[in-house]
mmCIF file of C-alpha atoms in Angstrom:
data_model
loop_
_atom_site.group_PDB
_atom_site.id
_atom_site.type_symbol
_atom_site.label_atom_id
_atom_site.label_comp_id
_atom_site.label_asym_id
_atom_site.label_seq_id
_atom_site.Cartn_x
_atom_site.Cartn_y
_atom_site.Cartn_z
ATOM 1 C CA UNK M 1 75.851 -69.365 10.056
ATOM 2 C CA UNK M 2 77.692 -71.249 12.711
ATOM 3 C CA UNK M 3 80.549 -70.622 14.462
ATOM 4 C CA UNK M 4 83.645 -72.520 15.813
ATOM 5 C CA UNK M 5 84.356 -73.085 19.258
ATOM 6 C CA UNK M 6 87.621 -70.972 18.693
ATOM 7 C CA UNK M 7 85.787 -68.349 16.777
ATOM 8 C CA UNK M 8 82.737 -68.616 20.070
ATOM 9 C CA UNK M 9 85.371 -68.675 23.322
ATOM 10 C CA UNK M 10 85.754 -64.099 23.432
ATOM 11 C CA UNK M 11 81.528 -64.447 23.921
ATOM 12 C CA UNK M 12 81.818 -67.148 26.287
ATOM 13 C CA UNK M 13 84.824 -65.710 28.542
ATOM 14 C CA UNK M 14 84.510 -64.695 31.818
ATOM 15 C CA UNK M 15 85.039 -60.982 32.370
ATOM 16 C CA UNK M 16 85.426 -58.262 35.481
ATOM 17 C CA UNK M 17 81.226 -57.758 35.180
ATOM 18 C CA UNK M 18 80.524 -61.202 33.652
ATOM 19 C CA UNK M 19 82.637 -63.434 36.622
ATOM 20 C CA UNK M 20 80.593 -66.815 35.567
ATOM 21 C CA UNK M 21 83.029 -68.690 37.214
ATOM 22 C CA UNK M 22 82.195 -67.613 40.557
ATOM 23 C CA UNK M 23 80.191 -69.729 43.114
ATOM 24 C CA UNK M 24 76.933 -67.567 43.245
ATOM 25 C CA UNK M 25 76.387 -67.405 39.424
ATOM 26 C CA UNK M 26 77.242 -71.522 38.929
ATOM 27 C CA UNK M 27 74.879 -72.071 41.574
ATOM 28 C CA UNK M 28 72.293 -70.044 39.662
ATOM 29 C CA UNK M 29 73.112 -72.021 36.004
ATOM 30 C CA UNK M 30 72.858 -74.864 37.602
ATOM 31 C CA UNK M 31 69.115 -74.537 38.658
ATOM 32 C CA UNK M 32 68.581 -72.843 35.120
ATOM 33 C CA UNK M 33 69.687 -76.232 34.125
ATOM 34 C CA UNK M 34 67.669 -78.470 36.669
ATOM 35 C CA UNK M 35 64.573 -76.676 35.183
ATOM 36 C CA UNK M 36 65.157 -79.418 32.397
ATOM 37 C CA UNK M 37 65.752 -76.332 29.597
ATOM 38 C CA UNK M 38 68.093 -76.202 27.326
ATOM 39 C CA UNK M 39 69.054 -73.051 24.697
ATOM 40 C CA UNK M 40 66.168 -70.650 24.745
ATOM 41 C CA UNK M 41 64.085 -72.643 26.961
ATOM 42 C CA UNK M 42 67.521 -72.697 29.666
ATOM 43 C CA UNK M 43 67.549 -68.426 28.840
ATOM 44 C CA UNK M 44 63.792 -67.899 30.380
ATOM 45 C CA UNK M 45 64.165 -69.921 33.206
ATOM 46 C CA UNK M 46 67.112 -68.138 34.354
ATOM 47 C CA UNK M 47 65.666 -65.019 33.650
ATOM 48 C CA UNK M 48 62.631 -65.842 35.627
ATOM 49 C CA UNK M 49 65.212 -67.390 38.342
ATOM 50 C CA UNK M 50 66.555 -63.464 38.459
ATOM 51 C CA UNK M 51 63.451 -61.845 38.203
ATOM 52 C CA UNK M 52 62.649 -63.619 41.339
ATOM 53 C CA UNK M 53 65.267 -64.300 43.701
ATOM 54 C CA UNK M 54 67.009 -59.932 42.389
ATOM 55 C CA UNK M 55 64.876 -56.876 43.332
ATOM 56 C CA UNK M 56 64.913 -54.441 40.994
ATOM 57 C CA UNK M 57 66.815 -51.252 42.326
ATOM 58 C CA UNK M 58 68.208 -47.567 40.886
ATOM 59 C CA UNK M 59 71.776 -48.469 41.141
ATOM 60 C CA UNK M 60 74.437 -46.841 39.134
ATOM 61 C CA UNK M 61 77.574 -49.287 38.688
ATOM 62 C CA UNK M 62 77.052 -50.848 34.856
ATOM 63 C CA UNK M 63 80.193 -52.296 35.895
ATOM 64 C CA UNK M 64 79.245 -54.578 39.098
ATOM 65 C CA UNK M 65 80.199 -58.014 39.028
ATOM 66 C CA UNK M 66 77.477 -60.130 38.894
ATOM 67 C CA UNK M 67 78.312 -62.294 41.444
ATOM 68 C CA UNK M 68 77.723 -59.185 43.651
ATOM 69 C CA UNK M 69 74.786 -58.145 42.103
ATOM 70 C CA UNK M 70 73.494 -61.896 43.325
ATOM 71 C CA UNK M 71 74.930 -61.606 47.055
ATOM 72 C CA UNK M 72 73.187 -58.060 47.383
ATOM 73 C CA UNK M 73 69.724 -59.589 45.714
ATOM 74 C CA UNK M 74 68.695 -56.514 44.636
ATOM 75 C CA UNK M 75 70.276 -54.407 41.113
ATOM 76 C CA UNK M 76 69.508 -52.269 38.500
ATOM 77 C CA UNK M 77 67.909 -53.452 34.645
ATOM 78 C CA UNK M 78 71.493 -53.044 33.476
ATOM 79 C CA UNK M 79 72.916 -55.438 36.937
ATOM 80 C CA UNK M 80 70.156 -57.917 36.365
ATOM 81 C CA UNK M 81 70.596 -58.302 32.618
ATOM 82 C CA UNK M 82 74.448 -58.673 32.918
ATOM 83 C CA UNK M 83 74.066 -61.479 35.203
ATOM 84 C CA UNK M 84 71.851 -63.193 32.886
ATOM 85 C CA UNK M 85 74.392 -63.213 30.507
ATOM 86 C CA UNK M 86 76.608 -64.756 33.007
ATOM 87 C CA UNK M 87 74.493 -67.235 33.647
ATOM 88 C CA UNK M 88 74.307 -67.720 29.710
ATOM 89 C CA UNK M 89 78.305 -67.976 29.585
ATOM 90 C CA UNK M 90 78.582 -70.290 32.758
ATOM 91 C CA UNK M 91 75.801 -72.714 30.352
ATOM 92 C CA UNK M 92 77.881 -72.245 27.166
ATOM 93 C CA UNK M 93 75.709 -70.345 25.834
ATOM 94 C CA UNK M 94 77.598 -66.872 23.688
ATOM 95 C CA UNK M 95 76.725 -63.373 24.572
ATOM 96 C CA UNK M 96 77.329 -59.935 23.106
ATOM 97 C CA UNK M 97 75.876 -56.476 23.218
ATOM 98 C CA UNK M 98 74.703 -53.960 21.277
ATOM 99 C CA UNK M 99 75.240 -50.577 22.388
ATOM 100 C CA UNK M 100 72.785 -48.280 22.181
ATOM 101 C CA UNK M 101 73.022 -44.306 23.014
ATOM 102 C CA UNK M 102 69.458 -43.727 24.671
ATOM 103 C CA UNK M 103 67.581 -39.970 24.748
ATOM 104 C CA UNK M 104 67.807 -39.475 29.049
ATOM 105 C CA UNK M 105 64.568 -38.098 28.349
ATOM 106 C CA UNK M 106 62.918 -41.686 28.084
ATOM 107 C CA UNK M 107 63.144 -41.863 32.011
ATOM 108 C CA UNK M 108 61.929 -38.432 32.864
ATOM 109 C CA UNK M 109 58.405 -40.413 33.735
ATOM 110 C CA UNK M 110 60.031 -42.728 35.893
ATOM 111 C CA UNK M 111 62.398 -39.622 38.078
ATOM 112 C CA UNK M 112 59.496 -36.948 37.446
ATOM 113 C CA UNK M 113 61.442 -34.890 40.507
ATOM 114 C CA UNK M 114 64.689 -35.561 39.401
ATOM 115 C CA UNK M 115 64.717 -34.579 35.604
ATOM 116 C CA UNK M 116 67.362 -32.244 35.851
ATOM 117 C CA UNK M 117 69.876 -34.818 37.251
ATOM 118 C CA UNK M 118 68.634 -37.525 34.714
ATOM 119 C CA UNK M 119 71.590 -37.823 32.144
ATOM 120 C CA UNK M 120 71.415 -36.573 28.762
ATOM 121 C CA UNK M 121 72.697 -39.371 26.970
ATOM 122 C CA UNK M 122 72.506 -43.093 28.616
ATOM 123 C CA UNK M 123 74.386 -45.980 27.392
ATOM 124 C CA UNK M 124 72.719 -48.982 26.748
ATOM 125 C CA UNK M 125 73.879 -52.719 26.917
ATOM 126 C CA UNK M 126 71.128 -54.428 25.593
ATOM 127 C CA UNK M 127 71.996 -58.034 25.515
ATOM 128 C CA UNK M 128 72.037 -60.826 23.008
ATOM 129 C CA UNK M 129 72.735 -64.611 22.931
ATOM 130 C CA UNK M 130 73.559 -67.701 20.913
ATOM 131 C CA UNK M 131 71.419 -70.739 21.751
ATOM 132 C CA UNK M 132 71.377 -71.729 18.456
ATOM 133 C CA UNK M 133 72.465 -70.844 15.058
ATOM 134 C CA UNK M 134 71.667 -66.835 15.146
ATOM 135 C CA UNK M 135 71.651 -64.372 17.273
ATOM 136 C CA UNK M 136 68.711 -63.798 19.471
ATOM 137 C CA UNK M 137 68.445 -59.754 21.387
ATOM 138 C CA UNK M 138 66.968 -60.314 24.797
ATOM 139 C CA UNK M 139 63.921 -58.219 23.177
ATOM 140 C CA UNK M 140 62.928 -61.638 21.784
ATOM 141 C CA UNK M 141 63.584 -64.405 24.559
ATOM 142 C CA UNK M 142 60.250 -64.823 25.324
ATOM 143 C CA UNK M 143 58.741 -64.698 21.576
ATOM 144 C CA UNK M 144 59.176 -62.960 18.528
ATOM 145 C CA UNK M 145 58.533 -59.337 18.180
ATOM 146 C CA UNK M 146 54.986 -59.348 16.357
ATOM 147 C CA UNK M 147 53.559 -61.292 19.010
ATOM 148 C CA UNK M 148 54.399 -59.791 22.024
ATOM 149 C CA UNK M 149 53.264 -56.641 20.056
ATOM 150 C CA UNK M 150 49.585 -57.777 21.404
ATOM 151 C CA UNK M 151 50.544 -57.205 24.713
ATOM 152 C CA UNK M 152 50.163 -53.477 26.653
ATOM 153 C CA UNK M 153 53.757 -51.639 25.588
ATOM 154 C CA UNK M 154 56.027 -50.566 28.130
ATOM 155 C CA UNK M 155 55.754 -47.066 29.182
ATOM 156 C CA UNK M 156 58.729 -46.922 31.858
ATOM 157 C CA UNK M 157 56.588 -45.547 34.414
ATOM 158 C CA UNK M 158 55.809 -47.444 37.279
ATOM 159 C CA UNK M 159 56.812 -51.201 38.765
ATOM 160 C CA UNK M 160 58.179 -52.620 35.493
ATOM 161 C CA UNK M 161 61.502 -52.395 34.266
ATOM 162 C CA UNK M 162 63.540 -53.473 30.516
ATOM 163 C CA UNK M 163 64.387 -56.586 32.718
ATOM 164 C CA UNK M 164 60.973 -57.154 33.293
ATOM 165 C CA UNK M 165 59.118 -56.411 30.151
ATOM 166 C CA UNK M 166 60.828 -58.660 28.022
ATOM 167 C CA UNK M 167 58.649 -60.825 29.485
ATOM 168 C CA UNK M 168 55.528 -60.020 28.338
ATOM 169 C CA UNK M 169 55.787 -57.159 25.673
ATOM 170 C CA UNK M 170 57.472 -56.167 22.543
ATOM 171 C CA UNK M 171 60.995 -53.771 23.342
ATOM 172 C CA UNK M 172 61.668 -52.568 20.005
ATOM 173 C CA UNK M 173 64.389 -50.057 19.605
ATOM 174 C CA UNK M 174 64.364 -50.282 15.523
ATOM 175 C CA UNK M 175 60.877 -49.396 14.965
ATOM 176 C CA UNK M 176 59.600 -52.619 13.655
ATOM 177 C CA UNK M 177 56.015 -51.070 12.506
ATOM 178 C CA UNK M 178 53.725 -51.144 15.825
ATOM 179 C CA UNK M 179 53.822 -47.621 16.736
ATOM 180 C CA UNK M 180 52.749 -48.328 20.524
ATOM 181 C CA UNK M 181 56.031 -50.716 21.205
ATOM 182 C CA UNK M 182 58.242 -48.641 18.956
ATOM 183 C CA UNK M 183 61.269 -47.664 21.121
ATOM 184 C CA UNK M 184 63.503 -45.864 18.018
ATOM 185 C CA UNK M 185 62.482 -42.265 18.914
ATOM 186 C CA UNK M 186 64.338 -42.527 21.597
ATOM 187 C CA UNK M 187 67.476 -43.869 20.740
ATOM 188 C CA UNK M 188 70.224 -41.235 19.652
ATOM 189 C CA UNK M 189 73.093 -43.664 18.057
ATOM 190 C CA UNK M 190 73.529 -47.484 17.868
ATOM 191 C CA UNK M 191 77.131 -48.315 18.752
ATOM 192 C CA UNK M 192 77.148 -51.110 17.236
ATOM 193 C CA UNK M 193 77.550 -54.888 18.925
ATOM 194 C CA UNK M 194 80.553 -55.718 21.472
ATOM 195 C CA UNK M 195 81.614 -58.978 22.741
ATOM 196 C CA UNK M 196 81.048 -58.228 25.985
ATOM 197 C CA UNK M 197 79.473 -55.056 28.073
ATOM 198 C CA UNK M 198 82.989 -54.592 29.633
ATOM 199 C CA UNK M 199 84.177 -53.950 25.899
ATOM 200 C CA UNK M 200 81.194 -51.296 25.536
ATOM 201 C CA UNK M 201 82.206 -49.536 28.722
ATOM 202 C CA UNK M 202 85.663 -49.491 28.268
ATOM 203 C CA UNK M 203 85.093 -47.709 24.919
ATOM 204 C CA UNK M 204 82.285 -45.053 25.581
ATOM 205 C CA UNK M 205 82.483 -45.198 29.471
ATOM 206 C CA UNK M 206 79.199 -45.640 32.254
ATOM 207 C CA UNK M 207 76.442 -43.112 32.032
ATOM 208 C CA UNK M 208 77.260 -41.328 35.087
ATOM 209 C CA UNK M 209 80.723 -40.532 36.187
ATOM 210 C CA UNK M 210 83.011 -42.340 38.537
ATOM 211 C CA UNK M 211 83.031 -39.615 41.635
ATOM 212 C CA UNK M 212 78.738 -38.890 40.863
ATOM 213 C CA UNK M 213 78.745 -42.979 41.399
ATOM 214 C CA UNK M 214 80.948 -43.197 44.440
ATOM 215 C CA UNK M 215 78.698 -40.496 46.504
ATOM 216 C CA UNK M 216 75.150 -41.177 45.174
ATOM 217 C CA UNK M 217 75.201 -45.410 44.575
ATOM 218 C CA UNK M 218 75.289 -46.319 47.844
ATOM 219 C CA UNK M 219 71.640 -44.404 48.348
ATOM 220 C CA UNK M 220 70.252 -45.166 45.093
ATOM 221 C CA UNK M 221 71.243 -49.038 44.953
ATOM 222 C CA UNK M 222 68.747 -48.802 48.009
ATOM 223 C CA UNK M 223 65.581 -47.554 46.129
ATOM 224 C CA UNK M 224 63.529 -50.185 44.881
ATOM 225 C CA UNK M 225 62.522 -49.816 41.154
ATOM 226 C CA UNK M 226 58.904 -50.399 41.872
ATOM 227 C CA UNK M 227 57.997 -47.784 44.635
ATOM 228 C CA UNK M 228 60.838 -45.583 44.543
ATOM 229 C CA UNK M 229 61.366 -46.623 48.861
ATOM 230 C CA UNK M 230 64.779 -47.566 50.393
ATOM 231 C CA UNK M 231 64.865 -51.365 50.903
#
């Protein structure tokens, strides 16, 4: 089913994390666009864009604009996805999220000396987009579920991140039927889909608290994703 452009313009705003009306994250539309994509095709090359030109990082603001997320070049899975979906706004493109309450326990491999500070709960804004007719989770930008199934699963253990394994494998947090790729076990409650991740937060709130962010982001939004070293 399609929708109008009145019932489309809440998932095409901009917003205080989604600012696609800011220089940085025209700039980076507009070389989505030069790549000579359009809809899905337009989505991968700006996520490849981000994959290259933002270095993967543990920082803790869900709420970072992403035009700042693009002047630091480096950001979390959460930073880097939410400027994707600016860059899918600034294109006219719709965005929403579903919320997802994720077991803190699925990144115990990745922070093996920090489990007890790793967060029970973790709130997820796993994105999805409009290029078309239906909705399309960022699980399936780069193909459809069953095939990237072939590929090696992610394990959130070393260099990759969400961000990055879309790109390659199958992230499947409803248990679609390959055991090796299915994500479900870990996923505590699906909070259904907001129009925008700034609806989501304002609702259930960031995974780690506002004075925990204040005193430990500026370290973390340092430590590269891959190698766990300041940059």
């Amino acid at each position: 089913m399609s929708i109008s452009g009145a019932e489309s313009a809440p998932y095409l705003a901009a917003t205080p994390i989604l600012d696609h009306d800011h220089p940085r994250v025209l700039a980076l539309a507009a070389e989505a666009r030069a790549a000579g994509a359009a809809g899905r095709g337009l989505l991968v090359a700006a996520h490849r864009l981000i994959a290259a030109r933002v270095r993967p990082v543990y920082a803790l603001d869900d709420e970072q604009p992403a035009s700042r997320t693009l002047r630091r070049a480096r950001g979390s899975c959460s930073q880097r996805l939410a400027v994707l979906e600016a860059v899918s706004r600034a294109c006219g493109i719709p965005t929403r999220v579903r919320g997802l309450l994720v077991d803190g326990r699925f990144w115990h491999a990745r922070f093996p000396l920090l489990r007890p500070a790793v967060p029970d709960l973790v709130v997820l804004a796993w994105p999805e987009f409009r290029p078309a007719d239906g909705w399309l989770p960022v699980s399936e930008l780069y193909g459809d579920l069953d095939t990237l199934r072939e590929a090696a699963p992610f394990t959130n253990t070393g260099a990759e991140t969400l961000f990055d394994a879309v790109a390659r494998t199958a992230v499947d947090w409803d248990g679609g039927g390959c055991a090796a790729c299915d994500l479900s076990g870990h996923v505590r409650a699906d909070l259904g889909r907001y129009v925008s991740r700034d609806a989501l937060f304002l609702e259930h709130g960031q995974t780690v608290c506002r004075p925990v962010r204040f005193a430990v982001d500026p370290v973390m939004s340092r430590y590269a994703a891959s190698a766990g070293k300041a940059n």
